[in-house]
Amino acid sequence: MFTFGLGLLLGCSAQVAPERLDTLLNEGVDPALVERTETRLNRAMRRNPDGETTFAALNAPAGAMPPGLLVQTALERNSRIAAAAAGIAQADAERMNAIFGYLPQVTVGGTYDIVDQEVLQSDNVVFQSGRTRYPVMRLTARINQPIVDASRIFAITYASSARSRAEVEYLATVRAVVYEVLDAYVVAAQSEARARALRQRMSILNRQINAQAVLHDQGLGMPSEPLSLRSERASIASEEALEMARYAEALSSLAMLTGTTITQIAPVTTPSAAIAHARNLNADELVARGLRENPIIMAAALSVVGAENQRRQALASDFGPVINAYALLEREDREASRFGGGSLTQDMTFGAQLTVPLFNARGLGYESRVAGARLQRQTLDYHGLRRQLETDIRTTHERMRQLATAVSQSSSAVGQAGAAARSERTRAEAGESSDFAVAARDLRRSQAAERQAFYQAEYLRAWLRMQYLTGVDLRSGF
């Protein structure tokens, strides 16, 4: 009955009154709570005064920034990198604490008691003094030294692997941030170049519209043609606005990653060697390199190793015997006693303690079962990451191949469109063509050049992603 009532009480206490939820939704967080939180946050932030200026505030704009400077700024001011570095320091401290677990444990303590004793009944003549009251002071010093404790040894092993994992995760974080910076830089350059090409196309359309106006004045134009050209110009203007929005989003990503307000970037240059090298890449070799060099896979492998160490630690804690040696020094000063006189004693005790867990020794069940399930989950995550990395590498490899073909074909299209535009301009100069036809050839050439620049930027993004997936250090840029 008591158990049922306790369960009912706990079940009721787990429900939140609807009125409380409505108040929270309508009125928001309590202003007093916000004020207290800000006060305590400011007090905590004083422990790291440089953090706000380095990792919270944005630096002033620095003009057109090349990719190398963007990467260097991110390495200095990115909060994710700083947090990963702090994770190494935390892992070092946790490993040192694990080592301390097997070192001697020294404690010193003292007590001061007032003993008030009254003998109510006794057949011992020495206890028939009635009532006594006296103070007792005890000073103790104790040293415990683990002799056999497998769980503490596995704790040290786990802390060592956790430190190694923190170092690998720092490396993975740096490479991820550098890749994201370079990718955002290419996206920004791509959007800026496409917006510029779209403005050039609108300028060419304006030439065609003006040429149609001249033809219309001469009675040779078609009434629907200017309307069609104006419609196309409006569509291109909407695309240009969309590209500028994409450009602003890329600059915002760069500002978040580098901690600096980015207003413009330096022009991007696609490495020609990267495009030429695309056809010689082997997908199987890239997959093998990625599984070997990518720090994300190494971090996942260390997570599996750490989970295995935790499982062994839990087994030792649940079932392993523990032997501790100890020494106890106790000094006691009694101003009186039940016998009437006081005493001053000092005792030194040495010994060893053997503890053998039999059943539910700690009253918390068996941690080894939870640790076994944790190991299984980490193992599945490891296999999933390997499969995901292989899939990404093969997809990116195929994307690079197709984009390399697109770049090659678009380059041919640009050359042919340029030759056609030059030929049409020569005919116009000889009086065999019109400016309207020349503008049409220039428009096709501009479209071909725009697509070529777009494909080159897309290939560069795929190439950067392949470098990141295969574990290449991109801190030096392209």
Tab-separated table of C-alpha atoms in Angstrom:
chain	number	residue	atom	x	y	z
A	1	MET	CA	0.000	0.000	0.000
A	2	PHE	CA	2.825	2.374	0.852
A	3	THR	CA	4.571	1.545	-2.441
A	4	PHE	CA	1.378	2.211	-4.410
A	5	GLY	CA	0.862	5.547	-2.681
A	6	LEU	CA	4.447	6.590	-3.299
A	7	GLY	CA	4.178	5.652	-6.977
A	8	LEU	CA	0.925	7.599	-7.273
A	9	LEU	CA	2.540	10.629	-5.644
A	10	LEU	CA	5.545	10.496	-7.981
A	11	GLY	CA	3.291	10.058	-11.011
A	12	CYS	CA	1.199	13.077	-10.061
A	13	SER	CA	4.240	15.225	-9.389
A	14	ALA	CA	5.555	14.497	-12.885
A	15	GLN	CA	2.616	16.344	-14.494
A	16	VAL	CA	2.725	20.103	-15.030
A	17	ALA	CA	-0.428	22.125	-14.536
A	18	PRO	CA	-1.822	23.577	-17.815
A	19	GLU	CA	-2.193	26.986	-16.147
A	20	ARG	CA	1.542	27.070	-15.483
A	21	LEU	CA	2.309	26.251	-19.102
A	22	ASP	CA	-0.107	28.922	-20.339
A	23	THR	CA	1.523	31.489	-18.087
A	24	LEU	CA	4.957	30.538	-19.390
A	25	LEU	CA	3.829	30.824	-23.013
A	26	ASN	CA	2.013	34.133	-22.545
A	27	GLU	CA	4.364	35.939	-20.186
A	28	GLY	CA	7.694	34.322	-21.069
A	29	VAL	CA	10.585	33.853	-18.681
A	30	ASP	CA	10.367	35.567	-15.312
A	31	PRO	CA	12.273	38.898	-15.505
A	32	ALA	CA	13.736	38.271	-12.053
A	33	LEU	CA	15.173	34.971	-13.300
A	34	VAL	CA	16.680	36.732	-16.312
A	35	GLU	CA	18.284	39.349	-14.070
A	36	ARG	CA	19.714	36.758	-11.695
A	37	THR	CA	21.045	34.714	-14.600
A	38	GLU	CA	22.748	37.737	-16.156
A	39	THR	CA	24.341	38.632	-12.834
A	40	ARG	CA	25.683	35.124	-12.299
A	41	LEU	CA	26.761	34.883	-15.948
A	42	ASN	CA	28.773	38.089	-15.676
A	43	ARG	CA	30.396	36.797	-12.501
A	44	ALA	CA	31.350	33.550	-14.284
A	45	MET	CA	32.594	35.404	-17.366
A	46	ARG	CA	35.082	37.358	-15.309
A	47	ARG	CA	37.141	34.157	-15.089
A	48	ASN	CA	37.826	34.454	-18.836
A	49	PRO	CA	37.797	38.173	-19.697
A	50	ASP	CA	39.313	37.638	-23.154
A	51	GLY	CA	36.574	35.247	-24.256
A	52	GLU	CA	33.986	37.942	-24.963
A	53	THR	CA	36.255	40.017	-27.197
A	54	THR	CA	37.821	37.039	-28.971
A	55	PHE	CA	34.908	34.638	-29.437
A	56	ALA	CA	31.737	36.700	-28.962
A	57	ALA	CA	32.203	40.103	-30.599
A	58	LEU	CA	32.868	40.597	-34.309
A	59	ASN	CA	35.997	42.348	-35.518
A	60	ALA	CA	35.702	45.391	-37.760
A	61	PRO	CA	35.714	44.854	-41.546
A	62	ALA	CA	39.166	44.337	-43.040
A	63	GLY	CA	38.558	44.934	-46.762
A	64	ALA	CA	38.747	42.253	-49.439
A	65	MET	CA	40.020	39.158	-47.644
A	66	PRO	CA	41.786	36.321	-49.504
A	67	PRO	CA	41.128	32.697	-48.479
A	68	GLY	CA	44.430	32.369	-46.604
A	69	LEU	CA	43.623	35.319	-44.352
A	70	LEU	CA	40.088	34.016	-43.779
A	71	VAL	CA	41.477	30.651	-42.659
A	72	GLN	CA	44.046	32.258	-40.362
A	73	THR	CA	41.388	34.468	-38.757
A	74	ALA	CA	39.140	31.455	-38.206
A	75	LEU	CA	41.968	29.537	-36.514
A	76	GLU	CA	42.422	32.437	-34.094
A	77	ARG	CA	38.809	33.425	-33.408
A	78	ASN	CA	36.538	30.435	-34.054
A	79	SER	CA	34.769	29.375	-30.858
A	80	ARG	CA	34.379	25.735	-31.947
A	81	ILE	CA	38.149	25.409	-32.288
A	82	ALA	CA	38.653	27.077	-28.906
A	83	ALA	CA	36.086	24.733	-27.331
A	84	ALA	CA	37.858	21.708	-28.822
A	85	ALA	CA	41.161	22.958	-27.383
A	86	ALA	CA	39.466	23.369	-24.007
A	87	GLY	CA	38.261	19.778	-24.378
A	88	ILE	CA	41.896	18.640	-24.473
A	89	ALA	CA	42.598	20.526	-21.245
A	90	GLN	CA	39.521	18.929	-19.669
A	91	ALA	CA	40.647	15.463	-20.786
A	92	ASP	CA	44.094	16.095	-19.291
A	93	ALA	CA	42.502	17.044	-15.972
A	94	GLU	CA	40.230	13.981	-16.008
A	95	ARG	CA	43.192	11.698	-16.721
A	96	MET	CA	45.132	13.234	-13.833
A	97	ASN	CA	42.141	12.646	-11.558
A	98	ALA	CA	41.993	9.023	-12.694
A	99	ILE	CA	45.675	8.623	-11.780
A	100	PHE	CA	44.996	10.195	-8.393
A	101	GLY	CA	42.442	7.443	-7.853
A	102	TYR	CA	45.285	4.944	-7.424
A	103	LEU	CA	47.514	7.183	-5.334
A	104	PRO	CA	47.431	7.291	-1.509
A	105	GLN	CA	44.391	8.971	-0.011
A	106	VAL	CA	45.338	11.088	3.008
A	107	THR	CA	42.741	12.642	5.298
A	108	VAL	CA	43.019	14.556	8.551
A	109	GLY	CA	40.063	15.214	10.786
A	110	GLY	CA	39.105	16.345	14.229
A	111	THR	CA	36.052	16.146	16.502
A	112	TYR	CA	35.082	17.873	19.695
A	113	ASP	CA	32.335	16.188	21.710
A	114	ILE	CA	30.562	16.903	24.994
A	115	VAL	CA	29.656	13.687	26.724
A	116	ASP	CA	26.795	13.891	29.210
A	117	GLN	CA	26.252	10.489	30.787
A	118	GLU	CA	23.924	9.371	33.541
A	119	VAL	CA	24.060	5.825	34.932
A	120	LEU	CA	20.477	4.748	35.499
A	121	GLN	CA	21.090	1.197	36.606
A	122	SER	CA	24.203	-0.983	36.906
A	123	ASP	CA	25.494	-3.840	39.049
A	124	ASN	CA	29.077	-2.674	38.407
A	125	VAL	CA	30.423	-0.643	41.310
A	126	VAL	CA	32.627	1.480	39.066
A	127	PHE	CA	29.536	2.742	37.220
A	128	GLN	CA	27.688	3.851	40.351
A	129	SER	CA	29.110	7.340	40.306
A	130	GLY	CA	25.827	8.664	38.989
A	131	ARG	CA	26.167	11.374	36.367
A	132	THR	CA	29.192	12.788	34.586
A	133	ARG	CA	29.804	15.474	31.928
A	134	TYR	CA	33.119	16.017	30.150
A	135	PRO	CA	34.541	17.098	26.770
A	136	VAL	CA	36.396	14.773	24.369
A	137	MET	CA	38.713	15.924	21.580
A	138	ARG	CA	39.860	13.514	18.855
A	139	LEU	CA	42.399	14.143	16.114
A	140	THR	CA	42.737	11.510	13.376
A	141	ALA	CA	44.980	11.015	10.353
A	142	ARG	CA	44.247	8.217	7.880
A	143	ILE	CA	46.061	6.936	4.783
A	144	ASN	CA	44.384	4.555	2.340
A	145	GLN	CA	46.331	2.933	-0.483
A	146	PRO	CA	44.589	0.790	-3.125
A	147	ILE	CA	46.535	-2.424	-3.637
A	148	VAL	CA	44.259	-4.351	-5.980
A	149	ASP	CA	41.474	-2.410	-7.703
A	150	ALA	CA	40.994	-3.239	-11.374
A	151	SER	CA	38.238	-0.648	-11.844
A	152	ARG	CA	40.655	2.183	-11.010
A	153	ILE	CA	43.224	0.807	-13.466
A	154	PHE	CA	40.629	0.676	-16.245
A	155	ALA	CA	39.580	4.211	-15.298
A	156	ILE	CA	43.142	5.380	-16.009
A	157	THR	CA	43.137	3.506	-19.330
A	158	TYR	CA	39.796	5.038	-20.296
A	159	ALA	CA	40.986	8.540	-19.358
A	160	SER	CA	44.092	8.084	-21.518
A	161	SER	CA	42.006	7.060	-24.532
A	162	ALA	CA	39.619	9.943	-23.838
A	163	ARG	CA	42.563	12.347	-23.929
A	164	SER	CA	43.657	10.912	-27.276
A	165	ARG	CA	40.094	11.234	-28.554
A	166	ALA	CA	39.976	14.889	-27.465
A	167	GLU	CA	43.181	15.553	-29.408
A	168	VAL	CA	41.791	13.872	-32.526
A	169	GLU	CA	38.489	15.738	-32.162
A	170	TYR	CA	40.428	19.002	-31.991
A	171	LEU	CA	42.147	18.081	-35.255
A	172	ALA	CA	38.787	17.146	-36.802
A	173	THR	CA	37.242	20.432	-35.647
A	174	VAL	CA	40.078	22.497	-37.138
A	175	ARG	CA	39.805	20.723	-40.483
A	176	ALA	CA	36.018	21.013	-40.517
A	177	VAL	CA	36.117	24.748	-39.783
A	178	VAL	CA	38.812	25.353	-42.414
A	179	TYR	CA	36.765	23.431	-44.991
A	180	GLU	CA	33.609	25.367	-44.118
A	181	VAL	CA	35.482	28.667	-44.443
A	182	LEU	CA	36.868	27.789	-47.878
A	183	ASP	CA	33.516	26.420	-49.061
A	184	ALA	CA	31.672	29.569	-47.939
A	185	TYR	CA	34.360	31.652	-49.635
A	186	VAL	CA	33.848	29.818	-52.946
A	187	VAL	CA	30.053	30.158	-52.643
A	188	ALA	CA	30.398	33.894	-52.031
A	189	ALA	CA	32.755	34.296	-55.001
A	190	GLN	CA	30.458	32.189	-57.157
A	191	SER	CA	27.397	34.286	-56.292
A	192	GLU	CA	29.273	37.542	-56.781
A	193	ALA	CA	30.560	36.455	-60.206
A	194	ARG	CA	27.146	35.223	-61.324
A	195	ALA	CA	25.459	38.433	-60.172
A	196	ARG	CA	28.046	40.404	-62.146
A	197	ALA	CA	27.414	38.247	-65.247
A	198	LEU	CA	23.659	38.714	-64.871
A	199	ARG	CA	24.112	42.482	-64.758
A	200	GLN	CA	26.186	42.224	-67.937
A	201	ARG	CA	23.394	40.257	-69.609
A	202	MET	CA	20.874	42.924	-68.591
A	203	SER	CA	23.137	45.532	-70.179
A	204	ILE	CA	23.198	43.534	-73.420
A	205	LEU	CA	19.413	43.212	-73.312
A	206	ASN	CA	19.204	46.985	-72.950
A	207	ARG	CA	21.230	47.250	-76.177
A	208	GLN	CA	18.769	44.942	-77.891
A	209	ILE	CA	15.809	46.914	-76.578
A	210	ASN	CA	17.345	50.149	-77.866
A	211	ALA	CA	18.053	48.486	-81.226
A	212	GLN	CA	14.439	47.363	-81.441
A	213	ALA	CA	13.351	50.921	-80.726
A	214	VAL	CA	15.430	52.159	-83.677
A	215	LEU	CA	13.923	49.469	-85.922
A	216	HIS	CA	10.445	50.392	-84.707
A	217	ASP	CA	11.058	54.041	-85.622
A	218	GLN	CA	12.033	52.868	-89.107
A	219	GLY	CA	8.888	50.786	-89.385
A	220	LEU	CA	10.832	47.506	-89.384
A	221	GLY	CA	10.439	46.333	-85.779
A	222	MET	CA	8.033	43.794	-84.334
A	223	PRO	CA	5.727	45.144	-81.572
A	224	SER	CA	6.043	41.983	-79.422
A	225	GLU	CA	9.840	41.798	-79.449
A	226	PRO	CA	10.524	44.706	-76.992
A	227	LEU	CA	7.969	43.267	-74.577
A	228	SER	CA	9.667	39.865	-74.716
A	229	LEU	CA	13.067	41.447	-74.126
A	230	ARG	CA	11.800	43.488	-71.165
A	231	SER	CA	10.260	40.352	-69.665
A	232	GLU	CA	13.559	38.522	-69.996
A	233	ARG	CA	15.391	41.474	-68.441
A	234	ALA	CA	13.021	41.450	-65.445
A	235	SER	CA	13.569	37.709	-64.982
A	236	ILE	CA	17.342	38.201	-65.039
A	237	ALA	CA	17.014	41.040	-62.512
A	238	SER	CA	15.162	38.705	-60.143
A	239	GLU	CA	17.924	36.092	-60.540
A	240	GLU	CA	20.533	38.761	-59.808
A	241	ALA	CA	18.708	39.735	-56.605
A	242	LEU	CA	18.575	36.059	-55.564
A	243	GLU	CA	22.324	35.687	-56.147
A	244	MET	CA	23.026	38.779	-54.056
A	245	ALA	CA	20.948	37.253	-51.257
A	246	ARG	CA	23.023	34.052	-51.571
A	247	TYR	CA	26.157	36.199	-51.530
A	248	ALA	CA	25.036	37.943	-48.329
A	249	GLU	CA	24.293	34.563	-46.710
A	250	ALA	CA	27.782	33.294	-47.594
A	251	LEU	CA	29.370	36.448	-46.133
A	252	SER	CA	27.319	35.919	-42.977
A	253	SER	CA	28.635	32.345	-42.708
A	254	LEU	CA	32.186	33.629	-43.111
A	255	ALA	CA	31.596	36.221	-40.391
A	256	MET	CA	30.323	33.545	-38.015
A	257	LEU	CA	33.256	31.244	-38.746
A	258	THR	CA	35.989	33.917	-38.597
A	259	GLY	CA	34.577	36.284	-35.970
A	260	THR	CA	35.098	39.182	-38.385
A	261	THR	CA	32.609	41.285	-40.294
A	262	ILE	CA	33.120	40.370	-43.958
A	263	THR	CA	32.043	42.951	-46.531
A	264	GLN	CA	33.951	41.725	-49.580
A	265	ILE	CA	36.286	38.917	-50.605
A	266	ALA	CA	39.204	38.601	-52.969
A	267	PRO	CA	38.572	36.971	-56.378
A	268	VAL	CA	38.706	33.194	-56.444
A	269	THR	CA	41.099	31.276	-58.677
A	270	THR	CA	40.318	27.692	-59.610
A	271	PRO	CA	43.479	25.565	-59.483
A	272	SER	CA	43.906	24.202	-63.023
A	273	ALA	CA	45.920	21.255	-61.719
A	274	ALA	CA	42.917	20.144	-59.674
A	275	ILE	CA	40.707	19.915	-62.768
A	276	ALA	CA	43.393	18.139	-64.776
A	277	HIS	CA	43.901	15.663	-61.932
A	278	ALA	CA	40.209	14.738	-61.687
A	279	ARG	CA	40.271	12.120	-64.418
A	280	ASN	CA	43.165	10.259	-62.773
A	281	LEU	CA	41.504	9.776	-59.371
A	282	ASN	CA	40.526	6.272	-58.292
A	283	ALA	CA	37.463	5.976	-56.072
A	284	ASP	CA	38.722	2.904	-54.195
A	285	GLU	CA	42.036	4.590	-53.390
A	286	LEU	CA	40.222	7.706	-52.202
A	287	VAL	CA	37.970	5.629	-49.937
A	288	ALA	CA	40.949	3.806	-48.442
A	289	ARG	CA	42.743	7.113	-47.842
A	290	GLY	CA	39.684	8.680	-46.249
A	291	LEU	CA	39.111	5.747	-43.886
A	292	ARG	CA	42.772	5.935	-42.907
A	293	GLU	CA	43.385	9.698	-42.724
A	294	ASN	CA	40.079	11.317	-41.811
A	295	PRO	CA	40.203	12.265	-38.089
A	296	ILE	CA	36.449	11.759	-37.716
A	297	ILE	CA	36.913	8.013	-38.245
A	298	MET	CA	39.821	7.967	-35.795
A	299	ALA	CA	37.708	9.770	-33.189
A	300	ALA	CA	34.917	7.229	-33.686
A	301	ALA	CA	37.404	4.368	-33.312
A	302	LEU	CA	38.698	5.871	-30.065
A	303	SER	CA	35.095	6.163	-28.859
A	304	VAL	CA	34.700	2.407	-29.360
A	305	VAL	CA	37.975	1.773	-27.511
A	306	GLY	CA	36.826	4.040	-24.690
A	307	ALA	CA	33.476	2.247	-24.464
A	308	GLU	CA	35.299	-1.095	-24.189
A	309	ASN	CA	37.451	0.299	-21.379
A	310	GLN	CA	34.315	1.536	-19.624
A	311	ARG	CA	32.781	-1.936	-19.953
A	312	ARG	CA	35.839	-3.528	-18.351
A	313	GLN	CA	35.843	-0.909	-15.646
A	314	ALA	CA	32.177	-1.628	-14.928
A	315	LEU	CA	32.795	-5.391	-14.780
A	316	ALA	CA	35.648	-4.867	-12.316
A	317	SER	CA	33.498	-2.554	-10.217
A	318	ASP	CA	30.533	-4.953	-10.206
A	319	PHE	CA	32.366	-8.213	-9.553
A	320	GLY	CA	36.080	-7.611	-8.877
A	321	PRO	CA	37.572	-7.898	-5.367
A	322	VAL	CA	39.263	-4.830	-3.941
A	323	ILE	CA	42.183	-4.796	-1.502
A	324	ASN	CA	43.069	-1.571	0.276
A	325	ALA	CA	45.874	-1.014	2.784
A	326	TYR	CA	45.388	1.641	5.419
A	327	ALA	CA	47.050	3.274	8.400
A	328	LEU	CA	45.167	5.194	11.077
A	329	LEU	CA	46.629	7.516	13.706
A	330	GLU	CA	44.160	8.595	16.395
A	331	ARG	CA	44.856	10.935	19.332
A	332	GLU	CA	42.135	11.317	21.949
A	333	ASP	CA	42.055	13.749	24.885
A	334	ARG	CA	39.362	13.121	27.518
A	335	GLU	CA	39.147	15.573	30.390
A	336	ALA	CA	37.147	13.022	32.388
A	337	SER	CA	35.599	9.569	32.018
A	338	ARG	CA	32.995	7.275	33.369
A	339	PHE	CA	35.577	6.223	35.933
A	340	GLY	CA	36.171	9.778	37.104
A	341	GLY	CA	39.684	10.468	35.676
A	342	GLY	CA	40.691	11.861	32.300
A	343	SER	CA	43.050	10.363	29.741
A	344	LEU	CA	45.270	11.233	26.781
A	345	THR	CA	45.781	8.331	24.341
A	346	GLN	CA	47.392	7.874	20.943
A	347	ASP	CA	46.707	4.789	18.812
A	348	MET	CA	48.380	3.698	15.549
A	349	THR	CA	46.508	1.082	13.508
A	350	PHE	CA	47.743	-0.681	10.372
A	351	GLY	CA	45.709	-3.071	8.312
A	352	ALA	CA	44.344	-4.296	4.997
A	353	GLN	CA	40.747	-4.498	3.877
A	354	LEU	CA	39.349	-7.012	1.394
A	355	THR	CA	35.989	-6.271	-0.227
A	356	VAL	CA	34.296	-8.871	-2.431
A	357	PRO	CA	31.038	-7.759	-4.121
A	358	LEU	CA	28.516	-10.607	-4.102
A	359	PHE	CA	25.132	-9.227	-5.087
A	360	ASN	CA	24.115	-5.635	-5.841
A	361	ALA	CA	27.021	-4.446	-3.721
A	362	ARG	CA	26.484	-0.718	-4.302
A	363	GLY	CA	22.698	-0.839	-4.377
A	364	LEU	CA	22.673	0.510	-7.932
A	365	GLY	CA	22.359	-2.663	-9.960
A	366	TYR	CA	25.062	-3.638	-12.450
A	367	GLU	CA	26.744	-0.904	-14.460
A	368	SER	CA	28.342	-3.515	-16.731
A	369	ARG	CA	25.017	-4.122	-18.483
A	370	VAL	CA	24.674	-0.427	-19.321
A	371	ALA	CA	28.317	-0.308	-20.410
A	372	GLY	CA	27.786	-3.279	-22.732
A	373	ALA	CA	24.853	-1.554	-24.409
A	374	ARG	CA	26.946	1.638	-24.695
A	375	LEU	CA	29.722	-0.329	-26.401
A	376	GLN	CA	27.256	-1.789	-28.883
A	377	ARG	CA	25.892	1.665	-29.714
A	378	GLN	CA	29.389	3.129	-30.196
A	379	THR	CA	30.310	0.220	-32.454
A	380	LEU	CA	27.234	0.784	-34.612
A	381	ASP	CA	28.005	4.506	-34.807
A	382	TYR	CA	31.535	3.683	-35.931
A	383	HIS	CA	30.312	1.404	-38.719
A	384	GLY	CA	27.732	4.004	-39.742
A	385	LEU	CA	30.374	6.738	-39.975
A	386	ARG	CA	32.620	4.547	-42.101
A	387	ARG	CA	29.748	3.766	-44.450
A	388	GLN	CA	28.731	7.423	-44.624
A	389	LEU	CA	32.290	8.521	-45.376
A	390	GLU	CA	32.677	5.934	-48.130
A	391	THR	CA	29.355	6.984	-49.665
A	392	ASP	CA	30.287	10.671	-49.541
A	393	ILE	CA	33.689	10.027	-51.136
A	394	ARG	CA	32.241	7.979	-53.983
A	395	THR	CA	29.464	10.519	-54.586
A	396	THR	CA	31.913	13.429	-54.547
A	397	HIS	CA	34.274	11.527	-56.863
A	398	GLU	CA	31.520	11.010	-59.428
A	399	ARG	CA	30.428	14.622	-59.048
A	400	MET	CA	33.999	15.776	-59.741
A	401	ARG	CA	34.141	13.645	-62.895
A	402	GLN	CA	30.899	15.038	-64.251
A	403	LEU	CA	31.770	18.612	-63.315
A	404	ALA	CA	35.168	18.285	-64.982
A	405	THR	CA	33.335	17.292	-68.164
A	406	ALA	CA	30.954	20.221	-67.726
A	407	VAL	CA	33.879	22.633	-67.316
A	408	SER	CA	35.544	21.255	-70.443
A	409	GLN	CA	32.370	21.479	-72.535
A	410	SER	CA	31.509	24.944	-71.238
A	411	SER	CA	35.019	26.146	-72.122
A	412	SER	CA	34.453	24.918	-75.665
A	413	ALA	CA	31.080	26.677	-75.703
A	414	VAL	CA	32.682	29.940	-74.567
A	415	GLY	CA	35.289	29.735	-77.327
A	416	GLN	CA	32.738	29.036	-80.043
A	417	ALA	CA	30.351	31.735	-78.766
A	418	GLY	CA	33.227	34.230	-78.685
A	419	ALA	CA	34.195	33.371	-82.272
A	420	ALA	CA	30.587	33.784	-83.394
A	421	ALA	CA	30.343	37.165	-81.630
A	422	ARG	CA	33.560	38.377	-83.257
A	423	SER	CA	32.359	37.231	-86.686
A	424	GLU	CA	29.007	38.953	-86.222
A	425	ARG	CA	30.728	42.167	-85.144
A	426	THR	CA	32.917	42.042	-88.272
A	427	ARG	CA	29.817	41.650	-90.447
A	428	ALA	CA	28.172	44.590	-88.671
A	429	GLU	CA	31.198	46.764	-89.291
A	430	ALA	CA	30.975	45.836	-92.995
A	431	GLY	CA	27.301	46.786	-93.079
A	432	GLU	CA	26.088	43.180	-93.473
A	433	SER	CA	24.524	42.892	-90.004
A	434	SER	CA	23.000	45.042	-87.234
A	435	ASP	CA	23.818	45.891	-83.662
A	436	PHE	CA	20.791	43.846	-82.593
A	437	ALA	CA	22.357	40.697	-84.043
A	438	VAL	CA	25.722	41.548	-82.465
A	439	ALA	CA	24.023	41.987	-79.103
A	440	ALA	CA	22.343	38.590	-79.523
A	441	ARG	CA	25.763	36.974	-80.123
A	442	ASP	CA	27.223	38.803	-77.102
A	443	LEU	CA	24.304	37.586	-75.001
A	444	ARG	CA	25.009	33.949	-75.912
A	445	ARG	CA	28.702	34.430	-75.163
A	446	SER	CA	27.853	35.993	-71.790
A	447	GLN	CA	25.546	33.085	-70.947
A	448	ALA	CA	28.253	30.570	-71.878
A	449	ALA	CA	30.856	32.412	-69.786
A	450	GLU	CA	28.472	32.535	-66.836
A	451	ARG	CA	27.856	28.788	-66.972
A	452	GLN	CA	31.577	28.119	-67.289
A	453	ALA	CA	32.332	30.192	-64.175
A	454	PHE	CA	29.493	28.451	-62.317
A	455	TYR	CA	30.769	24.974	-63.212
A	456	GLN	CA	34.329	25.915	-62.264
A	457	ALA	CA	33.165	27.085	-58.830
A	458	GLU	CA	31.065	23.947	-58.357
A	459	TYR	CA	34.048	21.796	-59.287
A	460	LEU	CA	36.218	23.692	-56.826
A	461	ARG	CA	33.648	23.078	-54.088
A	462	ALA	CA	33.602	19.356	-54.910
A	463	TRP	CA	37.409	19.284	-54.951
A	464	LEU	CA	37.548	20.973	-51.542
A	465	ARG	CA	35.035	18.497	-50.160
A	466	MET	CA	37.094	15.593	-51.476
A	467	GLN	CA	40.193	17.005	-49.786
A	468	TYR	CA	38.278	17.318	-46.520
A	469	LEU	CA	36.776	13.818	-46.731
A	470	THR	CA	40.160	12.206	-47.415
A	471	GLY	CA	41.806	13.956	-44.447
A	472	VAL	CA	43.897	16.546	-46.314
A	473	ASP	CA	45.012	19.571	-44.309
A	474	LEU	CA	43.556	22.643	-46.051
A	475	ARG	CA	45.037	25.318	-43.789
A	476	SER	CA	47.339	26.466	-46.595
A	477	GLY	CA	44.342	27.088	-48.858
A	478	PHE	CA	43.816	25.784	-52.383
